[in-house]
Short mmCIF file of C-alpha atoms in Angstrom, two decimals:
data_model
loop_
_atom_site.label_atom_id
_atom_site.label_comp_id
_atom_site.label_asym_id
_atom_site.label_seq_id
_atom_site.Cartn_x
_atom_site.Cartn_y
_atom_site.Cartn_z
CA MET A 92 25.77 14.67 -43.32
CA ARG A 93 27.93 16.72 -45.63
CA HIS A 94 30.13 19.06 -43.64
CA PRO A 95 31.16 22.36 -45.26
CA SER A 96 34.69 22.22 -46.59
CA HIS A 97 35.54 25.70 -45.36
CA ILE A 98 35.41 24.42 -41.80
CA TYR A 99 38.00 21.72 -42.18
CA PRO A 100 39.19 21.49 -45.81
CA ASP A 101 42.01 19.03 -45.13
CA PHE A 102 39.82 16.00 -44.52
CA ILE A 103 37.74 16.12 -47.70
CA LYS A 104 40.17 14.20 -49.87
CA SER A 105 42.06 12.29 -47.22
CA GLY A 106 40.21 9.00 -47.57
CA SER A 107 40.23 8.89 -51.37
CA HIS A 108 43.82 10.10 -51.44
CA ALA A 109 44.90 7.19 -49.24
CA ARG A 110 43.24 4.72 -51.57
CA LEU A 111 44.84 6.31 -54.61
CA VAL A 112 48.26 6.08 -53.01
CA VAL A 113 47.79 2.38 -52.27
CA ALA A 114 46.43 1.74 -55.76
CA ALA A 115 49.35 3.57 -57.30
CA SER A 116 51.71 1.47 -55.21
CA VAL A 117 50.09 -1.68 -56.55
CA ALA A 118 50.36 -0.40 -60.12
CA VAL A 119 54.01 0.52 -59.69
CA THR A 120 54.75 -2.85 -58.10
CA ILE A 121 53.08 -4.71 -60.95
CA GLY A 122 54.71 -2.48 -63.57
CA LEU A 123 58.19 -3.00 -62.18
CA GLY A 124 57.58 -6.71 -61.86
CA LEU A 125 56.42 -7.11 -65.43
CA GLY A 126 59.45 -5.18 -66.60
CA ASN A 127 61.60 -7.91 -65.12
CA VAL A 128 59.73 -10.85 -66.66
CA ALA A 129 62.05 -11.19 -69.62
CA LYS A 130 65.05 -11.27 -67.34
CA ALA A 131 63.57 -13.64 -64.84
CA GLU A 132 65.08 -17.07 -64.96
CA ASP A 133 62.37 -18.50 -62.74
CA GLN A 134 58.90 -17.53 -63.97
CA THR A 135 57.27 -19.45 -61.14
CA GLY A 136 59.29 -17.55 -58.54
CA PHE A 137 58.38 -14.28 -60.15
CA LEU A 138 54.66 -15.08 -60.13
CA LYS A 139 54.81 -16.14 -56.49
CA GLY A 140 56.53 -12.88 -55.64
CA LEU A 141 53.97 -10.87 -57.58
CA LEU A 142 51.08 -12.63 -55.84
CA ALA A 143 52.70 -12.00 -52.48
CA GLN A 144 53.12 -8.30 -53.29
CA SER A 145 49.52 -8.09 -54.48
CA ALA A 146 48.30 -9.76 -51.31
CA LYS A 147 50.27 -7.26 -49.26
CA ALA A 148 48.70 -4.40 -51.22
CA VAL A 149 45.23 -5.78 -50.54
CA GLN A 150 46.05 -5.96 -46.84
CA GLU A 151 47.19 -2.32 -46.95
CA ILE A 152 43.93 -1.31 -48.60
CA ALA A 153 41.95 -3.19 -45.95
CA ALA A 154 43.95 -1.58 -43.17
CA ALA A 155 43.52 1.85 -44.74
CA SER A 156 39.75 1.41 -44.80
CA THR A 157 39.66 1.21 -40.99
CA SER A 158 42.45 3.66 -40.16
CA PRO A 159 41.97 7.34 -39.23
CA SER A 160 43.39 8.35 -42.61
CA THR A 161 40.21 7.09 -44.35
CA SER A 162 37.89 8.60 -41.77
CA PRO A 163 35.67 11.45 -42.98
CA PHE A 164 37.86 13.54 -40.69
CA ALA A 165 41.59 13.94 -41.20
CA ASP A 166 42.33 13.78 -37.48
CA LEU A 167 40.88 14.36 -34.03
CA SER A 168 41.07 18.14 -34.41
CA ALA A 169 39.05 18.05 -37.64
CA LEU A 170 36.35 16.02 -35.92
CA GLY A 171 36.39 18.51 -33.07
CA GLU A 172 36.01 21.37 -35.50
CA ALA A 173 32.86 19.82 -36.98
CA LEU A 174 31.44 19.31 -33.49
CA TYR A 175 32.36 22.86 -32.45
CA PHE A 176 30.16 24.32 -35.21
CA ASP A 177 27.32 21.78 -35.02
CA PRO A 178 24.00 23.22 -33.72
CA ASN A 179 22.38 19.78 -33.77
CA LEU A 180 23.97 19.07 -30.41
CA SER A 181 21.53 21.47 -28.71
CA ALA A 182 17.92 20.73 -27.79
CA ASN A 183 16.35 22.91 -30.49
CA ARG A 184 19.20 22.49 -32.96
CA THR A 185 19.93 26.22 -32.86
CA GLN A 186 23.12 26.54 -30.81
CA ALA A 187 26.68 25.29 -31.10
CA CYS A 188 29.90 25.98 -29.22
CA ALA A 189 30.59 28.67 -31.80
CA SER A 190 27.36 30.48 -30.92
CA CYS A 191 28.99 31.79 -27.75
CA HIS A 192 32.61 31.48 -28.93
CA GLU A 193 32.55 32.82 -32.48
CA PRO A 194 35.95 32.78 -34.27
CA SER A 195 35.30 36.03 -36.14
CA THR A 196 34.82 37.92 -32.87
CA ALA A 197 37.87 36.59 -30.99
CA PHE A 198 35.97 33.53 -29.77
CA ARG A 199 33.50 35.48 -27.68
CA ASP A 200 29.71 35.74 -27.96
CA PRO A 201 28.93 38.07 -30.89
CA ARG A 202 25.32 38.66 -29.80
CA ILE A 203 25.94 41.98 -28.08
CA ASP A 204 22.32 42.98 -28.74
CA VAL A 205 21.30 40.46 -26.06
CA ALA A 206 21.65 41.78 -22.49
CA GLY A 207 24.22 44.25 -23.77
CA GLY A 208 26.52 41.29 -24.36
CA ALA A 209 26.82 40.73 -20.60
CA PHE A 210 25.01 37.37 -20.61
CA SER A 211 24.49 34.77 -23.32
CA LEU A 212 21.13 33.61 -24.66
CA GLY A 213 20.39 29.89 -24.42
CA ASP A 214 19.15 27.46 -27.05
CA ASP A 215 15.55 27.95 -25.88
CA GLY A 216 15.65 31.57 -27.01
CA LYS A 217 14.83 33.00 -23.59
CA SER A 218 17.24 31.75 -20.91
CA LEU A 219 20.15 33.99 -19.97
CA GLY A 220 23.32 32.91 -18.23
CA ASP A 221 24.52 34.53 -15.01
CA ARG A 222 28.09 35.18 -16.15
CA ASN A 223 29.74 36.83 -19.12
CA THR A 224 30.96 34.22 -21.62
CA PRO A 225 34.75 33.89 -21.37
CA MET A 226 36.87 34.14 -24.50
CA ALA A 227 37.90 30.68 -25.76
CA ALA A 228 41.08 31.97 -27.40
CA TYR A 229 44.28 31.12 -25.48
CA ALA A 230 42.20 29.02 -23.05
CA LYS A 231 44.36 25.97 -23.73
CA PHE A 232 47.21 27.41 -21.64
CA SER A 233 45.27 27.36 -18.39
CA PRO A 234 46.71 24.66 -16.10
CA PRO A 235 44.40 22.05 -14.52
CA PHE A 236 42.51 23.46 -11.55
CA HIS A 237 44.33 23.12 -8.24
CA VAL A 238 44.92 24.92 -4.95
CA ARG A 239 48.56 25.73 -4.20
CA GLU A 240 50.21 25.17 -0.85
CA ASP A 241 49.82 28.89 -0.11
CA GLY A 242 46.05 28.50 -0.45
CA VAL A 243 45.72 30.33 -3.80
CA ALA A 244 43.45 28.58 -6.30
CA VAL A 245 44.80 28.36 -9.85
CA GLY A 246 43.68 27.23 -13.29
CA GLY A 247 40.83 25.21 -14.68
CA GLN A 248 38.15 26.41 -17.08
CA PHE A 249 35.09 28.64 -16.54
CA TRP A 250 35.14 31.66 -14.24
CA ASP A 251 35.08 29.37 -11.19
CA GLY A 252 37.54 26.81 -12.55
CA ARG A 253 35.05 23.98 -12.08
CA ALA A 254 36.19 22.20 -15.26
CA VAL A 255 39.65 20.73 -14.82
CA ASP A 256 40.57 21.04 -18.49
CA LEU A 257 39.26 21.87 -21.98
CA ALA A 258 37.64 18.47 -22.48
CA GLU A 259 35.65 18.76 -19.26
CA GLN A 260 34.68 22.30 -20.19
CA ALA A 261 33.42 21.15 -23.59
CA GLY A 262 31.13 18.67 -21.88
CA GLY A 263 29.35 21.30 -19.79
CA PRO A 264 27.29 23.51 -22.17
CA PRO A 265 25.41 20.72 -24.02
CA LEU A 266 23.90 19.52 -20.73
CA ASN A 267 23.32 22.95 -19.18
CA PRO A 268 19.55 23.68 -19.24
CA ILE A 269 20.11 27.39 -19.84
CA GLU A 270 22.71 26.84 -22.56
CA MET A 271 22.36 24.03 -25.12
CA GLY A 272 19.69 22.30 -23.06
CA MET A 273 20.15 18.59 -23.82
CA PRO A 274 18.67 16.36 -21.08
CA ASP A 275 21.52 13.85 -20.76
CA LYS A 276 24.61 12.39 -22.41
CA ALA A 277 22.64 9.62 -24.11
CA SER A 278 20.52 12.22 -25.90
CA VAL A 279 23.62 13.99 -27.19
CA VAL A 280 25.08 10.70 -28.37
CA SER A 281 21.82 9.94 -30.22
CA ARG A 282 22.19 13.24 -32.06
CA LEU A 283 25.75 12.32 -32.97
CA GLN A 284 24.59 8.99 -34.36
CA GLU A 285 22.25 10.76 -36.77
CA ASP A 286 25.36 11.66 -38.76
CA ASP A 287 27.04 8.88 -40.72
CA ASP A 288 30.29 10.84 -40.82
CA TYR A 289 30.36 11.02 -37.04
CA ILE A 290 29.66 7.30 -36.74
CA ALA A 291 32.55 6.45 -39.06
CA GLY A 292 34.85 9.12 -37.68
CA PHE A 293 34.37 8.16 -34.04
CA LYS A 294 35.01 4.50 -34.85
CA ALA A 295 38.15 5.32 -36.80
CA LEU A 296 39.55 7.61 -34.13
CA PHE A 297 38.35 5.94 -30.93
CA GLY A 298 37.75 2.30 -31.86
CA ASP A 299 34.76 0.21 -32.89
CA ASP A 300 33.40 0.02 -29.34
CA VAL A 301 33.08 3.76 -28.85
CA TRP A 302 29.33 3.73 -29.57
CA SER A 303 28.59 0.90 -27.14
CA ASP A 304 28.63 3.22 -24.14
CA SER A 305 27.11 6.71 -23.99
CA ASP A 306 29.62 7.96 -21.46
CA ALA A 307 32.50 6.80 -23.65
CA ALA A 308 31.04 8.38 -26.77
CA TYR A 309 30.30 11.63 -24.94
CA GLY A 310 33.84 11.68 -23.56
CA ALA A 311 35.20 11.11 -27.06
CA MET A 312 33.19 14.10 -28.27
CA THR A 313 34.66 16.36 -25.59
CA GLN A 314 38.19 15.14 -26.35
CA ALA A 315 37.72 15.98 -30.01
CA ILE A 316 36.46 19.49 -29.28
CA ALA A 317 39.38 20.03 -26.90
CA ALA A 318 41.78 18.88 -29.63
CA PHE A 319 40.34 21.50 -31.98
CA GLU A 320 40.72 24.18 -29.31
CA GLN A 321 44.38 23.24 -28.98
CA GLY A 322 44.96 24.48 -32.54
CA ASP A 323 47.11 27.47 -33.44
CA GLN A 324 44.08 29.40 -34.70
CA PHE A 325 43.06 29.82 -31.06
CA ALA A 326 46.45 31.23 -30.06
CA PRO A 327 48.41 32.73 -32.97
CA PHE A 328 50.57 35.10 -30.89
CA ASP A 329 50.72 37.57 -33.79
CA SER A 330 49.51 40.82 -32.18
CA LYS A 331 51.38 44.11 -32.45
CA TYR A 332 52.91 43.29 -29.07
CA ASP A 333 54.21 39.96 -30.35
CA ARG A 334 55.50 41.63 -33.49
CA PHE A 335 57.18 44.24 -31.29
CA LEU A 336 59.01 41.51 -29.40
CA ARG A 337 60.22 40.08 -32.69
CA GLY A 338 61.36 43.48 -33.96
CA ASP A 339 58.61 43.72 -36.58
CA TYR A 340 56.61 46.55 -35.03
CA LYS A 341 57.52 49.84 -33.35
CA MET A 342 55.29 50.95 -30.50
CA THR A 343 53.86 54.44 -30.60
CA ALA A 344 54.95 56.72 -27.78
CA GLN A 345 51.62 56.19 -26.03
CA GLU A 346 51.73 52.41 -26.45
CA GLU A 347 55.30 52.27 -25.17
CA LEU A 348 54.39 54.32 -22.10
CA GLY A 349 51.53 51.93 -21.46
CA ARG A 350 53.82 48.93 -21.85
CA VAL A 351 56.35 50.31 -19.36
CA LEU A 352 53.59 51.14 -16.88
CA PHE A 353 51.95 47.74 -17.28
CA PHE A 354 55.09 45.80 -16.46
CA SER A 355 56.30 48.21 -13.76
CA GLN A 356 55.89 47.08 -10.18
CA GLN A 357 56.58 50.62 -9.04
CA PHE A 358 53.81 52.50 -10.84
CA THR A 359 50.98 49.99 -11.36
CA ASN A 360 49.67 46.66 -10.14
CA CYS A 361 48.71 45.34 -13.60
CA ASN A 362 51.32 42.63 -13.86
CA THR A 363 50.68 41.37 -10.32
CA CYS A 364 47.96 39.13 -11.74
CA HIS A 365 48.24 39.61 -15.49
CA MET A 366 51.76 38.33 -16.12
CA LEU A 367 52.80 34.69 -16.28
CA LYS A 368 56.39 34.83 -17.51
CA THR A 369 59.28 36.03 -15.37
CA SER A 370 60.49 38.49 -18.02
CA PRO A 371 58.44 41.33 -19.55
CA THR A 372 60.01 40.58 -22.92
CA ALA A 373 59.35 36.83 -22.96
CA GLU A 374 57.41 35.52 -25.94
CA GLY A 375 54.27 33.49 -25.36
CA GLU A 376 52.95 35.67 -22.54
CA THR A 377 49.27 34.96 -21.87
CA PHE A 378 48.77 37.98 -19.58
CA THR A 379 47.28 36.02 -16.71
CA ASN A 380 48.74 34.01 -13.86
CA TYR A 381 45.47 32.00 -13.72
CA GLU A 382 44.98 32.79 -10.05
CA PHE A 383 41.58 33.48 -8.48
CA HIS A 384 40.88 36.83 -6.84
CA ASN A 385 38.00 39.00 -5.71
CA ILE A 386 38.59 42.51 -7.07
CA GLY A 387 35.39 44.01 -5.69
CA VAL A 388 33.30 43.98 -8.87
CA PRO A 389 29.83 45.44 -8.28
CA ARG A 390 26.57 43.78 -9.28
CA ASN A 391 25.39 44.36 -12.84
CA VAL A 392 22.18 45.95 -11.62
CA ALA A 393 21.26 47.77 -14.84
CA THR A 394 21.46 44.75 -17.13
CA ARG A 395 19.81 42.42 -14.65
CA HIS A 396 16.93 44.84 -14.16
CA ALA A 397 16.49 45.35 -17.92
CA ASN A 398 16.31 41.59 -18.47
CA ASP A 399 14.02 40.76 -15.54
CA LYS A 400 16.73 38.98 -13.57
CA ASP A 401 17.13 39.15 -9.80
CA VAL A 402 19.19 42.29 -9.16
CA ASP A 403 19.99 41.11 -5.62
CA PHE A 404 21.49 37.83 -6.80
CA THR A 405 24.97 37.21 -5.38
CA ASP A 406 27.35 35.09 -7.41
CA ASN A 407 29.52 32.95 -5.14
CA GLY A 408 32.30 32.65 -7.72
CA LEU A 409 34.94 30.11 -6.77
CA LEU A 410 32.80 28.79 -3.94
CA ASP A 411 30.52 27.29 -6.63
CA ASN A 412 33.39 25.03 -7.69
CA PRO A 413 32.54 21.55 -6.31
CA LEU A 414 36.14 21.14 -5.16
CA ILE A 415 35.90 24.22 -2.92
CA ASP A 416 33.95 24.47 0.32
CA ASP A 417 35.81 27.21 2.21
CA PRO A 418 33.81 30.49 2.42
CA ALA A 419 37.13 32.37 2.20
CA TYR A 420 37.05 31.68 -1.55
CA ARG A 421 33.60 33.20 -2.04
CA GLY A 422 33.43 35.91 -4.71
CA LYS A 423 36.77 35.03 -6.32
CA TYR A 424 37.14 34.47 -10.07
CA LYS A 425 39.89 33.28 -12.35
CA THR A 426 42.06 36.08 -13.71
CA PRO A 427 41.27 36.22 -17.45
CA SER A 428 43.84 36.55 -20.20
CA LEU A 429 44.22 40.07 -21.56
CA ARG A 430 44.81 38.74 -25.06
CA ASN A 431 42.21 40.38 -27.36
CA VAL A 432 40.81 42.24 -24.36
CA ALA A 433 40.15 45.38 -26.41
CA VAL A 434 37.68 43.56 -28.67
CA THR A 435 36.00 41.21 -26.19
CA GLY A 436 33.95 43.51 -23.99
CA PRO A 437 31.84 43.86 -21.93
CA TYR A 438 34.11 43.16 -19.00
CA MET A 439 34.28 41.35 -15.66
CA HIS A 440 32.54 38.09 -14.79
CA ASN A 441 29.14 39.76 -15.03
CA GLY A 442 29.75 42.13 -17.93
CA VAL A 443 29.17 45.15 -15.72
CA PHE A 444 31.58 47.46 -17.58
CA SER A 445 31.26 48.25 -21.29
CA GLU A 446 34.52 50.09 -21.95
CA LEU A 447 38.11 49.00 -21.41
CA GLU A 448 39.09 52.40 -20.03
CA THR A 449 36.36 52.00 -17.41
CA VAL A 450 38.04 48.79 -16.23
CA VAL A 451 41.41 50.53 -15.80
CA ARG A 452 39.74 53.38 -13.93
CA PHE A 453 37.96 50.85 -11.71
CA TYR A 454 41.31 49.38 -10.68
CA ASN A 455 42.64 52.90 -10.13
CA LYS A 456 39.93 53.64 -7.54
CA PHE A 457 41.81 51.46 -5.05
CA ASN A 458 44.88 53.72 -5.26
CA SER A 459 43.27 57.14 -5.63
CA LYS A 460 40.99 58.84 -3.16
CA ALA A 461 40.22 61.74 -5.50
CA LYS A 462 36.50 62.19 -6.00
CA ALA A 463 36.85 62.00 -9.78
CA ASN A 464 38.45 58.58 -9.49
CA GLN A 465 35.64 57.31 -7.30
CA THR A 466 33.12 57.79 -10.11
CA ASN A 467 32.09 55.27 -12.77
CA PRO A 468 32.46 57.18 -16.07
CA GLU A 469 29.76 55.05 -17.69
CA THR A 470 27.10 56.00 -15.16
CA GLY A 471 28.39 59.29 -13.74
CA GLU A 472 27.74 57.85 -10.32
CA ALA A 473 29.89 56.32 -7.58
CA TRP A 474 31.20 52.84 -8.22
CA GLY A 475 28.69 50.24 -7.08
CA ALA A 476 29.35 48.29 -3.89
CA ALA A 477 31.30 45.07 -4.22
CA GLU A 478 29.10 42.03 -4.72
CA VAL A 479 31.16 40.11 -2.12
CA PRO A 480 33.01 42.66 0.03
CA GLU A 481 34.56 40.36 2.62
CA THR A 482 37.14 38.56 0.43
CA ILE A 483 38.55 41.38 -1.72
CA SER A 484 42.26 40.99 -2.59
CA LEU A 485 43.22 44.40 -1.24
CA SER A 486 46.92 43.62 -0.86
CA GLU A 487 47.20 43.07 -4.61
CA LEU A 488 44.82 45.85 -5.64
CA GLU A 489 46.47 48.54 -3.55
CA GLU A 490 49.96 48.05 -4.98
CA GLY A 491 51.27 50.91 -7.11
CA ASP A 492 50.47 54.59 -7.38
CA ALA A 493 47.37 56.46 -8.46
CA LEU A 494 47.21 56.99 -12.22
CA ASP A 495 46.36 60.21 -14.02
CA THR A 496 44.29 60.26 -17.20
CA LYS A 497 47.37 60.30 -19.44
CA ARG A 498 48.68 57.09 -17.91
CA ILE A 499 45.29 55.42 -17.91
CA LYS A 500 44.90 56.07 -21.63
CA ALA A 501 48.45 54.85 -22.25
CA ILE A 502 47.66 51.54 -20.55
CA VAL A 503 44.53 51.20 -22.67
CA ALA A 504 46.60 51.90 -25.78
CA PHE A 505 49.03 49.16 -24.78
CA LEU A 506 46.23 46.70 -24.10
CA LYS A 507 44.99 47.27 -27.65
CA THR A 508 48.35 46.02 -28.94
CA LEU A 509 47.47 42.60 -27.50
CA THR A 510 44.86 42.12 -30.23
CA ASP A 511 45.51 39.25 -32.66
CA ALA A 512 46.30 40.48 -36.17
CA ARG A 513 43.07 39.16 -37.68
CA TYR A 514 41.01 41.12 -35.15
CA GLU A 515 42.75 44.45 -35.67
CA PRO A 516 39.96 45.52 -38.08
CA LEU A 517 37.58 45.25 -35.12
CA LEU A 518 39.67 47.91 -33.36
CA ALA A 519 39.36 50.15 -36.41
CA GLU A 520 35.59 49.66 -36.36
CA GLN A 521 35.49 50.65 -32.69
CA GLU A 522 37.48 53.81 -33.35
CA ALA A 523 35.26 54.73 -36.28
CA ALA A 524 32.12 54.18 -34.19
CA ALA A 525 33.54 56.32 -31.37
CA LYS A 526 34.03 59.23 -33.74
CA ASN A 527 30.42 59.09 -34.99
#
């Protein structure tokens, strides 16, 4: 298979370039040797030396032919990139990792015309997931899933943390019947072996025996995808906020108010869960502590009803993680990063809220008893009942004071500054659409 060069341009010439370098080395060696013939007192010694150098060059060429540098892929990340965009790894050859984690839309599902963007459509063209697809950007910073000594669950991948790391996460969707729909690992490996580049690349990067065992080959695939997701393109840290920290951007008055409120433990509870670093001016902030909490999110009744899904379905959240069996964890979900949050709606694990301001107002309902703050602005009705009411993290949610509209909008303005530079045009599109 010929892979498009725009996906991973670095590998295209790597193999031929390696051969040219070795060939040039041979030519230079021979050229320098011949230049010394006239001066050589021992022609036989010279010829022996030349033959030895030539033999060494041949050995280098042979070694280069089996090394990663002559693979169709420059490195593990390049292989992972090809796999990430390959729809042939799904049952009907219609869906890839990128289908639900599209780079141009901040690594979220771009198909907002399906279920209002709340749930993702599977490879079969009809199955819908039960949870909103998480953003893949900045996912590499999540620690392996574990439960701390204080009983708080932390880290992992997926909303319930069931995948320990990125590699395990990458192995889930291909085998999920309502996602990519492949029946087993062996079937996925068979699809991989249809591609000569994959066959050569896997051997070069994982050894000649990689294809002898389906589990090993499948594991290699997931490692490659994880390596791609470790790349800087997934976490550039170049938003207005990052530029502000480096002195390259000046916050507007509204953005600055929102920033102060966000990091204040006196006026809001935002940074209780959405701050990892110890300092509000530390670079590399991911805006999540990766803990699991139940914040009282209501069922997404409207979308489920519109798509013929069971409106009474209750998602168990963290309790669905095979490492968890304590009902006290039911209804808890991993705190998502707020990076690119302004362009990755709808929000919450079930996509129940469409607008970012609605999310901030939802949090505010725990600190304000005013009737206006007990109303969902998207429906004009009271906030829906919590899907799992018995495990809500009230101690965290009830920190801080009630917010007025000015402060709510300031926090939203600040959250928009967390948008990566390349996605800032999406913000402009949103603003233009809001005016029409």
